[in-house]
Short mmCIF file of C-alpha atoms in Angstrom, two decimals:
data_model
loop_
_atom_site.label_atom_id
_atom_site.label_comp_id
_atom_site.label_asym_id
_atom_site.label_seq_id
_atom_site.Cartn_x
_atom_site.Cartn_y
_atom_site.Cartn_z
CA UNK A 1 127.10 111.65 64.31
CA UNK A 2 125.34 111.86 67.64
CA UNK A 3 121.86 112.57 67.50
CA UNK A 4 121.45 115.33 69.21
CA UNK A 5 124.95 117.14 68.32
CA UNK A 6 123.55 119.90 66.93
CA UNK A 7 121.09 120.62 69.87
CA UNK A 8 121.26 122.71 73.00
CA UNK A 9 122.70 122.71 75.61
CA UNK A 10 125.02 120.98 73.61
CA UNK A 11 127.14 119.52 76.52
CA UNK A 12 124.13 118.21 78.95
CA UNK A 13 122.71 117.00 75.95
CA UNK A 14 126.15 114.75 75.22
CA UNK A 15 125.83 113.18 78.30
CA UNK A 16 122.20 112.56 78.11
CA UNK A 17 122.67 110.71 75.02
CA UNK A 18 125.67 108.48 76.18
CA UNK A 19 123.49 108.02 79.43
CA UNK A 20 120.35 106.79 76.94
CA UNK A 21 123.00 104.07 75.28
CA UNK A 22 123.88 102.48 78.67
CA UNK A 23 120.81 99.79 79.85
CA UNK A 24 120.01 101.02 83.09
CA UNK A 25 116.47 100.20 84.24
CA UNK A 26 115.10 99.92 87.69
CA UNK A 27 117.17 96.95 89.65
CA UNK A 28 119.87 97.25 86.65
CA UNK A 29 122.14 100.40 87.48
CA UNK A 30 125.56 98.73 87.85
CA UNK A 31 126.56 99.85 84.43
CA UNK A 32 125.19 103.59 84.25
CA UNK A 33 126.67 104.04 87.76
CA UNK A 34 130.19 102.53 86.73
CA UNK A 35 129.91 104.91 83.91
CA UNK A 36 129.84 107.99 86.52
CA UNK A 37 132.80 106.44 88.11
CA UNK A 38 134.66 106.48 84.88
CA UNK A 39 133.53 109.87 84.53
CA UNK A 40 134.68 111.25 87.98
CA UNK A 41 138.20 109.67 87.10
CA UNK A 42 138.55 111.20 83.83
CA UNK A 43 137.77 114.73 85.35
CA UNK A 44 139.83 114.26 88.30
CA UNK A 45 137.01 114.84 90.77
CA UNK A 46 136.72 112.76 94.01
CA UNK A 47 133.68 110.35 94.59
CA UNK A 48 131.78 107.78 96.67
CA UNK A 49 129.77 104.58 95.05
CA UNK A 50 128.05 102.61 97.34
CA UNK A 51 127.47 98.51 97.41
CA UNK A 52 123.76 99.65 96.20
CA UNK A 53 125.40 101.47 92.76
CA UNK A 54 124.83 105.14 94.22
CA UNK A 55 127.41 107.59 93.60
CA UNK A 56 128.32 110.74 94.94
CA UNK A 57 130.87 113.28 92.96
CA UNK A 58 132.34 116.02 94.53
CA UNK A 59 133.62 118.91 92.83
CA UNK A 60 135.20 122.44 94.68
CA UNK A 61 133.79 125.69 94.24
CA UNK A 62 135.34 127.73 91.47
CA UNK A 63 137.58 131.00 92.40
CA UNK A 64 136.40 132.80 95.29
CA UNK A 65 133.56 130.45 95.64
CA UNK A 66 135.57 127.89 97.53
CA UNK A 67 133.80 128.70 101.20
CA UNK A 68 130.32 128.97 99.97
CA UNK A 69 127.85 126.52 101.50
CA UNK A 70 127.59 122.72 99.28
CA UNK A 71 124.86 122.32 96.97
CA UNK A 72 123.42 118.80 96.42
CA UNK A 73 122.45 118.45 92.98
CA UNK A 74 120.38 115.31 93.06
CA UNK A 75 118.60 113.10 90.44
CA UNK A 76 117.87 108.89 89.83
CA UNK A 77 119.84 106.68 87.66
CA UNK A 78 117.32 104.01 87.24
CA UNK A 79 114.61 104.80 84.62
CA UNK A 80 111.01 102.72 83.60
CA UNK A 81 111.47 100.23 81.09
CA UNK A 82 108.06 100.07 79.07
CA UNK A 83 107.94 99.82 75.01
CA UNK A 84 105.58 98.85 72.54
CA UNK A 85 104.28 95.37 71.52
CA UNK A 86 105.99 95.78 68.26
CA UNK A 87 109.59 96.77 69.38
CA UNK A 88 112.72 94.34 69.41
CA UNK A 89 114.88 96.05 71.92
CA UNK A 90 116.26 94.09 75.07
CA UNK A 91 116.50 96.59 77.80
CA UNK A 92 118.64 93.84 79.45
CA UNK A 93 121.14 94.44 76.71
CA UNK A 94 120.56 97.29 74.43
CA UNK A 95 120.33 101.00 74.24
CA UNK A 96 117.64 103.19 73.66
CA UNK A 97 117.04 104.13 69.75
CA UNK A 98 117.34 108.12 70.43
CA UNK A 99 114.99 110.69 67.90
CA UNK A 100 114.61 114.11 68.00
CA UNK A 101 112.17 115.81 65.67
CA UNK A 102 113.49 119.50 66.53
CA UNK A 103 110.98 120.04 68.93
CA UNK A 104 110.84 116.69 71.14
CA UNK A 105 113.41 114.23 72.02
CA UNK A 106 112.15 110.86 72.31
CA UNK A 107 113.09 107.26 71.72
CA UNK A 108 111.92 104.90 69.50
CA UNK A 109 109.41 102.44 70.61
CA UNK A 110 110.02 102.73 74.29
CA UNK A 111 110.40 105.19 77.43
CA UNK A 112 112.73 107.79 76.97
CA UNK A 113 114.32 107.54 80.49
CA UNK A 114 114.19 111.39 80.59
CA UNK A 115 112.87 110.92 84.34
CA UNK A 116 115.59 111.15 85.11
CA UNK A 117 118.41 110.80 82.75
CA UNK A 118 118.50 114.73 82.09
CA UNK A 119 119.00 115.52 85.85
CA UNK A 120 122.21 113.33 85.47
CA UNK A 121 123.07 114.58 82.21
CA UNK A 122 122.36 118.14 83.92
CA UNK A 123 124.87 117.60 86.79
CA UNK A 124 127.51 115.80 84.49
CA UNK A 125 127.44 118.57 82.59
CA UNK A 126 128.28 121.22 85.42
CA UNK A 127 130.76 118.71 86.97
CA UNK A 128 132.73 119.28 83.41
CA UNK A 129 132.00 122.51 83.07
CA UNK A 130 135.34 125.00 83.80
CA UNK A 131 132.71 128.25 82.59
CA UNK A 132 130.28 128.02 85.19
CA UNK A 133 130.64 130.18 88.74
CA UNK A 134 129.53 127.67 91.40
CA UNK A 135 129.79 126.66 95.51
CA UNK A 136 131.12 123.36 96.13
CA UNK A 137 129.00 120.74 94.03
CA UNK A 138 127.84 117.57 95.80
CA UNK A 139 126.29 115.61 92.80
CA UNK A 140 123.94 112.80 94.20
CA UNK A 141 122.44 109.75 91.70
CA UNK A 142 120.14 107.25 93.28
CA UNK A 143 119.44 104.22 92.29
CA UNK A 144 115.84 102.44 91.96
CA UNK A 145 113.65 105.33 92.70
CA UNK A 146 110.78 104.06 90.30
CA UNK A 147 110.80 101.00 92.65
CA UNK A 148 110.32 102.45 95.88
CA UNK A 149 113.04 105.01 96.21
CA UNK A 150 115.03 102.20 97.11
CA UNK A 151 118.61 103.68 96.50
CA UNK A 152 118.13 107.08 98.78
CA UNK A 153 116.46 105.01 101.43
CA UNK A 154 119.91 102.98 101.89
CA UNK A 155 122.62 105.27 100.95
CA UNK A 156 124.93 106.64 103.66
CA UNK A 157 124.25 110.28 103.42
CA UNK A 158 127.12 111.15 106.32
CA UNK A 159 129.45 112.08 103.04
CA UNK A 160 126.83 115.12 102.32
CA UNK A 161 127.73 118.63 103.81
CA UNK A 162 125.41 120.38 101.52
CA UNK A 163 122.28 121.64 103.06
CA UNK A 164 120.75 123.07 99.82
CA UNK A 165 119.53 120.59 97.22
CA UNK A 166 118.53 121.03 94.15
CA UNK A 167 116.52 117.78 93.01
CA UNK A 168 115.52 117.65 88.83
CA UNK A 169 113.01 115.32 88.99
CA UNK A 170 110.21 117.31 88.19
CA UNK A 171 108.29 116.96 84.62
CA UNK A 172 106.44 120.35 84.55
CA UNK A 173 109.00 123.52 83.72
CA UNK A 174 107.89 126.39 85.90
CA UNK A 175 106.60 124.86 88.83
CA UNK A 176 108.95 124.46 92.10
CA UNK A 177 108.05 121.77 94.18
CA UNK A 178 108.38 122.82 97.99
CA UNK A 179 107.26 120.16 99.96
CA UNK A 180 105.91 116.37 99.34
CA UNK A 181 103.83 113.97 101.55
CA UNK A 182 105.37 111.33 103.67
CA UNK A 183 103.38 107.98 103.76
CA UNK A 184 102.89 104.34 105.02
CA UNK A 185 101.13 101.04 103.91
CA UNK A 186 99.07 100.43 106.83
CA UNK A 187 97.13 96.82 107.31
CA UNK A 188 94.55 95.84 109.38
CA UNK A 189 93.79 92.19 109.61
CA UNK A 190 90.70 91.06 111.61
CA UNK A 191 90.16 87.21 112.17
CA UNK A 192 86.80 85.79 111.55
CA UNK A 193 84.95 82.41 112.41
CA UNK A 194 82.65 80.94 109.76
CA UNK A 195 79.69 78.45 110.33
CA UNK A 196 76.96 77.32 108.21
CA UNK A 197 73.42 79.72 108.46
CA UNK A 198 70.09 79.09 106.88
CA UNK A 199 69.50 80.90 104.08
CA UNK A 200 70.00 82.04 100.29
CA UNK A 201 73.34 83.38 99.08
CA UNK A 202 73.38 86.90 97.10
CA UNK A 203 75.43 89.27 95.48
CA UNK A 204 75.22 93.18 96.30
CA UNK A 205 77.95 95.68 95.50
CA UNK A 206 78.49 98.76 93.97
CA UNK A 207 80.46 99.42 90.54
CA UNK A 208 81.52 102.10 88.05
CA UNK A 209 82.71 104.74 90.57
CA UNK A 210 85.34 106.84 89.08
CA UNK A 211 88.37 106.12 91.07
CA UNK A 212 91.44 107.58 90.62
CA UNK A 213 95.11 108.20 92.38
CA UNK A 214 94.69 108.40 96.18
CA UNK A 215 97.86 110.96 96.37
CA UNK A 216 96.76 113.64 93.42
CA UNK A 217 92.93 112.82 93.35
CA UNK A 218 91.95 112.50 96.97
CA UNK A 219 90.56 115.88 97.24
CA UNK A 220 88.61 115.50 94.10
CA UNK A 221 85.23 113.84 95.19
CA UNK A 222 85.73 110.71 94.25
CA UNK A 223 83.79 108.11 95.84
CA UNK A 224 85.31 104.86 97.85
CA UNK A 225 83.57 102.12 96.72
CA UNK A 226 84.48 99.68 99.60
CA UNK A 227 83.12 102.49 102.07
CA UNK A 228 79.98 103.22 100.42
CA UNK A 229 79.01 99.31 100.15
CA UNK A 230 80.07 99.11 103.45
CA UNK A 231 77.45 101.97 104.52
CA UNK A 232 74.81 100.04 102.85
CA UNK A 233 75.56 96.78 104.74
CA UNK A 234 75.55 98.21 108.06
CA UNK A 235 71.70 98.63 107.67
CA UNK A 236 70.88 95.39 106.20
CA UNK A 237 69.72 91.81 108.29
CA UNK A 238 72.34 90.10 106.48
CA UNK A 239 75.16 87.53 107.18
CA UNK A 240 78.48 88.08 105.79
CA UNK A 241 80.44 85.80 103.83
CA UNK A 242 83.04 87.91 102.40
CA UNK A 243 83.65 91.46 101.25
CA UNK A 244 86.12 92.43 98.20
CA UNK A 245 87.24 96.00 96.64
CA UNK A 246 90.06 97.42 95.08
CA UNK A 247 93.36 96.22 94.09
CA UNK A 248 96.14 98.61 94.98
CA UNK A 249 96.79 100.41 98.08
CA UNK A 250 97.16 104.10 96.47
CA UNK A 251 94.34 103.77 94.02
CA UNK A 252 90.80 104.60 95.08
CA UNK A 253 88.34 101.36 94.48
CA UNK A 254 85.99 101.79 91.81
CA UNK A 255 84.08 98.67 92.62
CA UNK A 256 83.20 96.56 95.80
CA UNK A 257 81.33 93.24 96.04
CA UNK A 258 80.05 91.50 98.99
CA UNK A 259 78.55 87.64 99.10
CA UNK A 260 75.95 87.19 101.91
CA UNK A 261 73.52 85.06 102.98
CA UNK A 262 69.73 86.41 103.64
CA UNK A 263 66.42 85.90 102.99
CA UNK A 264 65.26 87.80 100.14
CA UNK A 265 67.12 91.07 100.44
CA UNK A 266 66.72 93.20 97.19
CA UNK A 267 64.24 95.25 98.25
CA UNK A 268 66.05 96.31 101.30
CA UNK A 269 69.12 96.72 99.13
CA UNK A 270 67.81 99.12 96.83
CA UNK A 271 65.96 101.50 99.64
CA UNK A 272 69.99 101.29 101.08
CA UNK A 273 71.33 101.92 97.77
CA UNK A 274 69.06 104.42 96.70
CA UNK A 275 69.98 106.53 99.74
CA UNK A 276 73.72 105.61 99.41
CA UNK A 277 73.78 107.04 95.56
CA UNK A 278 71.75 110.33 96.71
CA UNK A 279 74.75 110.93 99.25
CA UNK A 280 77.57 110.45 96.71
CA UNK A 281 79.27 113.11 95.47
CA UNK A 282 78.01 114.54 92.32
CA UNK A 283 80.64 113.22 89.68
CA UNK A 284 79.72 109.99 90.29
CA UNK A 285 76.61 109.92 88.13
CA UNK A 286 77.66 106.13 86.22
CA UNK A 287 77.45 104.09 89.80
CA UNK A 288 75.61 101.25 89.49
CA UNK A 289 74.50 98.89 92.25
CA UNK A 290 73.32 95.53 92.02
CA UNK A 291 71.94 92.34 94.23
CA UNK A 292 71.37 89.37 92.80
CA UNK A 293 71.60 85.88 93.65
CA UNK A 294 74.77 83.83 93.61
CA UNK A 295 77.06 80.68 94.75
CA UNK A 296 79.99 81.02 97.23
CA UNK A 297 82.65 78.39 98.30
CA UNK A 298 82.83 79.69 101.73
CA UNK A 299 80.98 79.09 104.86
CA UNK A 300 79.16 82.14 106.09
CA UNK A 301 80.80 84.28 109.15
CA UNK A 302 79.38 83.60 112.68
CA UNK A 303 77.00 86.36 113.55
CA UNK A 304 79.86 88.29 115.81
CA UNK A 305 82.08 88.44 113.18
CA UNK A 306 79.80 89.60 110.42
CA UNK A 307 78.65 92.38 112.64
CA UNK A 308 82.22 93.07 113.54
CA UNK A 309 83.69 93.31 110.01
CA UNK A 310 80.83 95.49 108.96
CA UNK A 311 81.26 97.95 111.68
CA UNK A 312 84.94 98.02 111.29
CA UNK A 313 84.55 99.47 107.60
CA UNK A 314 82.33 101.85 108.70
CA UNK A 315 84.15 103.27 111.56
CA UNK A 316 87.57 103.42 109.55
CA UNK A 317 88.40 107.27 108.63
CA UNK A 318 88.86 107.52 104.77
CA UNK A 319 89.99 110.17 102.40
CA UNK A 320 91.02 114.05 103.24
CA UNK A 321 91.52 114.27 106.95
CA UNK A 322 93.45 117.93 106.88
CA UNK A 323 93.98 120.70 104.33
CA UNK A 324 97.47 122.69 104.90
CA UNK A 325 96.94 125.85 105.95
CA UNK A 326 100.49 127.11 104.52
CA UNK A 327 99.44 126.40 100.85
CA UNK A 328 96.07 126.77 99.67
CA UNK A 329 94.46 123.48 97.77
CA UNK A 330 97.08 121.21 99.55
CA UNK A 331 96.00 118.30 101.01
CA UNK A 332 97.97 118.00 104.00
CA UNK A 333 96.93 114.39 105.50
CA UNK A 334 95.02 111.68 104.04
CA UNK A 335 94.57 107.97 103.82
CA UNK A 336 92.74 105.63 101.32
CA UNK A 337 91.10 102.46 101.95
CA UNK A 338 92.52 100.54 98.58
CA UNK A 339 92.23 97.15 99.18
CA UNK A 340 89.56 95.34 100.90
CA UNK A 341 89.96 91.36 100.63
CA UNK A 342 88.34 88.37 102.40
CA UNK A 343 90.07 85.25 103.13
CA UNK A 344 88.76 81.83 104.55
CA UNK A 345 90.25 83.22 108.34
CA UNK A 346 90.43 86.95 108.19
CA UNK A 347 89.71 90.24 106.47
CA UNK A 348 92.57 92.61 105.29
CA UNK A 349 92.03 96.21 104.74
CA UNK A 350 95.09 98.11 103.22
CA UNK A 351 94.90 101.80 102.93
CA UNK A 352 97.56 104.03 101.98
CA UNK A 353 98.09 106.71 104.44
CA UNK A 354 100.04 110.31 103.23
CA UNK A 355 100.69 113.55 104.80
CA UNK A 356 103.10 116.03 104.72
CA UNK A 357 103.48 116.83 108.51
CA UNK A 358 105.12 113.39 109.78
CA UNK A 359 103.51 114.13 113.35
CA UNK A 360 100.10 113.96 111.50
CA UNK A 361 100.91 110.63 109.68
CA UNK A 362 101.92 109.01 113.12
CA UNK A 363 98.94 110.39 114.64
CA UNK A 364 96.62 109.05 111.79
CA UNK A 365 98.11 105.39 112.04
CA UNK A 366 97.61 105.74 115.51
CA UNK A 367 93.90 106.06 115.05
CA UNK A 368 93.53 103.52 112.68
CA UNK A 369 95.38 101.11 115.40
CA UNK A 370 93.02 102.13 117.83
CA UNK A 371 90.07 101.57 115.44
CA UNK A 372 90.84 98.39 114.49
CA UNK A 373 92.01 97.20 118.16
CA UNK A 374 88.20 97.98 119.29
CA UNK A 375 86.68 95.78 116.41
CA UNK A 376 89.59 93.07 117.08
CA UNK A 377 91.52 93.59 114.10
CA UNK A 378 95.60 93.62 114.60
CA UNK A 379 98.06 96.46 112.68
CA UNK A 380 100.92 95.98 110.44
CA UNK A 381 102.73 98.47 108.41
CA UNK A 382 105.32 98.69 105.29
CA UNK A 383 106.97 101.00 103.16
CA UNK A 384 106.79 104.07 105.12
CA UNK A 385 108.72 107.39 103.95
CA UNK A 386 109.01 110.71 105.59
CA UNK A 387 107.50 113.56 104.12
CA UNK A 388 108.98 116.59 103.00
CA UNK A 389 108.04 119.42 105.23
CA UNK A 390 107.04 122.70 103.99
CA UNK A 391 109.35 125.53 104.87
CA UNK A 392 108.05 128.74 105.81
CA UNK A 393 111.28 130.02 105.41
CA UNK A 394 113.80 129.23 102.53
CA UNK A 395 116.88 130.98 101.22
CA UNK A 396 116.57 128.57 98.12
CA UNK A 397 113.07 129.02 97.78
CA UNK A 398 113.76 133.09 97.35
CA UNK A 399 116.86 132.53 95.17
CA UNK A 400 115.23 130.09 92.99
CA UNK A 401 111.88 132.22 92.64
CA UNK A 402 114.24 135.66 91.73
CA UNK A 403 116.18 133.84 89.36
CA UNK A 404 113.00 132.56 87.37
CA UNK A 405 111.65 135.73 87.50
CA UNK A 406 114.54 137.20 85.89
CA UNK A 407 115.05 134.74 83.26
CA UNK A 408 111.35 134.14 81.97
CA UNK A 409 109.51 137.35 83.05
CA UNK A 410 106.86 135.82 85.11
CA UNK A 411 106.61 134.49 88.33
CA UNK A 412 107.05 130.36 88.85
CA UNK A 413 104.42 128.39 90.52
CA UNK A 414 105.31 127.22 93.86
CA UNK A 415 103.45 124.02 95.05
CA UNK A 416 103.22 120.96 97.13
CA UNK A 417 102.23 117.75 95.90
CA UNK A 418 100.05 114.81 97.99
CA UNK A 419 102.81 112.03 97.06
CA UNK A 420 106.04 110.60 97.78
CA UNK A 421 109.84 112.25 96.63
CA UNK A 422 113.12 111.48 97.31
CA UNK A 423 113.37 114.72 98.73
CA UNK A 424 111.34 113.15 101.78
CA UNK A 425 114.12 110.76 102.62
CA UNK A 426 117.15 113.39 101.89
CA UNK A 427 115.39 116.20 104.20
CA UNK A 428 114.65 113.35 107.55
CA UNK A 429 118.47 112.40 107.11
CA UNK A 430 119.89 115.84 106.79
CA UNK A 431 118.83 117.96 109.37
CA UNK A 432 117.83 121.64 107.89
CA UNK A 433 117.86 120.93 104.54
CA UNK A 434 116.53 123.35 102.22
CA UNK A 435 115.65 121.75 98.74
CA UNK A 436 113.43 122.49 95.81
CA UNK A 437 112.38 120.14 92.69
CA UNK A 438 111.92 121.41 89.39
CA UNK A 439 112.76 120.56 86.14
CA UNK A 440 112.32 120.68 81.97
CA UNK A 441 108.93 120.04 80.17
CA UNK A 442 108.06 116.12 79.66
CA UNK A 443 105.25 114.56 78.59
CA UNK A 444 104.02 110.92 79.13
CA UNK A 445 106.69 109.75 80.99
CA UNK A 446 106.67 105.92 82.09
CA UNK A 447 104.97 105.45 78.84
CA UNK A 448 106.83 104.53 75.13
CA UNK A 449 105.07 108.13 74.18
CA UNK A 450 107.60 109.60 76.39
CA UNK A 451 109.14 112.85 74.96
CA UNK A 452 111.21 115.86 76.12
CA UNK A 453 110.59 119.34 74.99
CA UNK A 454 114.17 120.43 73.75
CA UNK A 455 113.67 123.90 74.33
CA UNK A 456 112.65 123.66 77.70
CA UNK A 457 115.29 121.38 78.20
CA UNK A 458 117.83 124.48 77.18
CA UNK A 459 115.89 126.78 78.83
CA UNK A 460 115.97 124.74 82.09
CA UNK A 461 119.87 124.41 81.73
CA UNK A 462 120.01 127.86 82.08
CA UNK A 463 117.96 128.60 84.99
CA UNK A 464 120.18 125.83 86.79
CA UNK A 465 123.52 127.65 85.55
CA UNK A 466 121.92 130.82 86.54
CA UNK A 467 120.84 129.55 90.16
CA UNK A 468 124.23 128.09 91.06
CA UNK A 469 126.06 131.66 90.50
CA UNK A 470 123.63 133.28 92.47
CA UNK A 471 124.23 130.66 95.51
#
């Protein structure tokens, strides 16, 4: 007997269990994509599978709705593969050990892949059903979302006629996501020259700041360690050897350390650090500044390079640049100096740039380029992805709010997020797209504690069916 056989929604959970039996980590999606092909063939449905393993399955509208505007049901096939240290599952060969305690669905010792297997299961159940009234369906299953939305980015979307998109890649029931930020990883590289310099080597820096995610926590008053230390260095008579802070562009750095050459600078450093500490956000109570003798294998920078690097660090914008006028509390545009790294011949500064307005993202990148150029730095960029811009008028959003109100007896939360979703790529490629992201309640995704709320899964299925019937 199947683990989920006696639970509702029965058909959706049957497909979910079958999906969980197929290895489908990011980068290993051929088998699960082929499963979807076999499903389409078994149900006599037209499909398109591309070389990347993305797949689209088409189903005509039910009687009387054949000419309604098509609806895109979208989710991703890949899952994050994490497991406990004592778990012997081989994600390249083994299916998941599915379990259910009557309240939650989970996998023994591993991630569950509810993100985003439940979206695929919902769509397959809709495609297989003969008792759900719906418009024409275009079920789109992308791959490698978890490692950079690679499938959506590579997909030929000309096969899609729909301009209403239901994305089921949200982990919080009752929240309708209607916009997300676009972004890019921007890097400034400032060449440096080095020469011997009289004086002792010192290590000075700041540590124990709060840090956090540069998307969802950029507006929470978290100090950036690299910017904090740069402000201190600007008032000290030192020759810079190196300055390093942070390790990920999308994380607010908690610590930054500089090696400098100077006569005894610690008294001046302490005075500057005290002023810096007084100007930190109120939550940074654990911040610690330090100055101590040290050694370095690198020669000091020459005076011009040292001045230019410190000046550039202080001139660079960082943090929230603009809040949304449409959605209260939403950061519209921001950037984060996430990685500051010194090498023998240069200093690099890597930023995560985000905006839910594509023109603002471009303008902020232009500003970075200009500040860098003024201080002798070159610019490079990678990982650009478009914003999913907020629609002031949305038939789909209005329909989903109305249906939610009828089913749940309360208002849904309508929100935008300051991070990237596949909806951004779809909205960029499909002019006029009207999209909403939603999903059942999940907990601890991307960890071996991941679990899918069973009751929420049934409620969300009923919600999806009701929305389709309204469309």
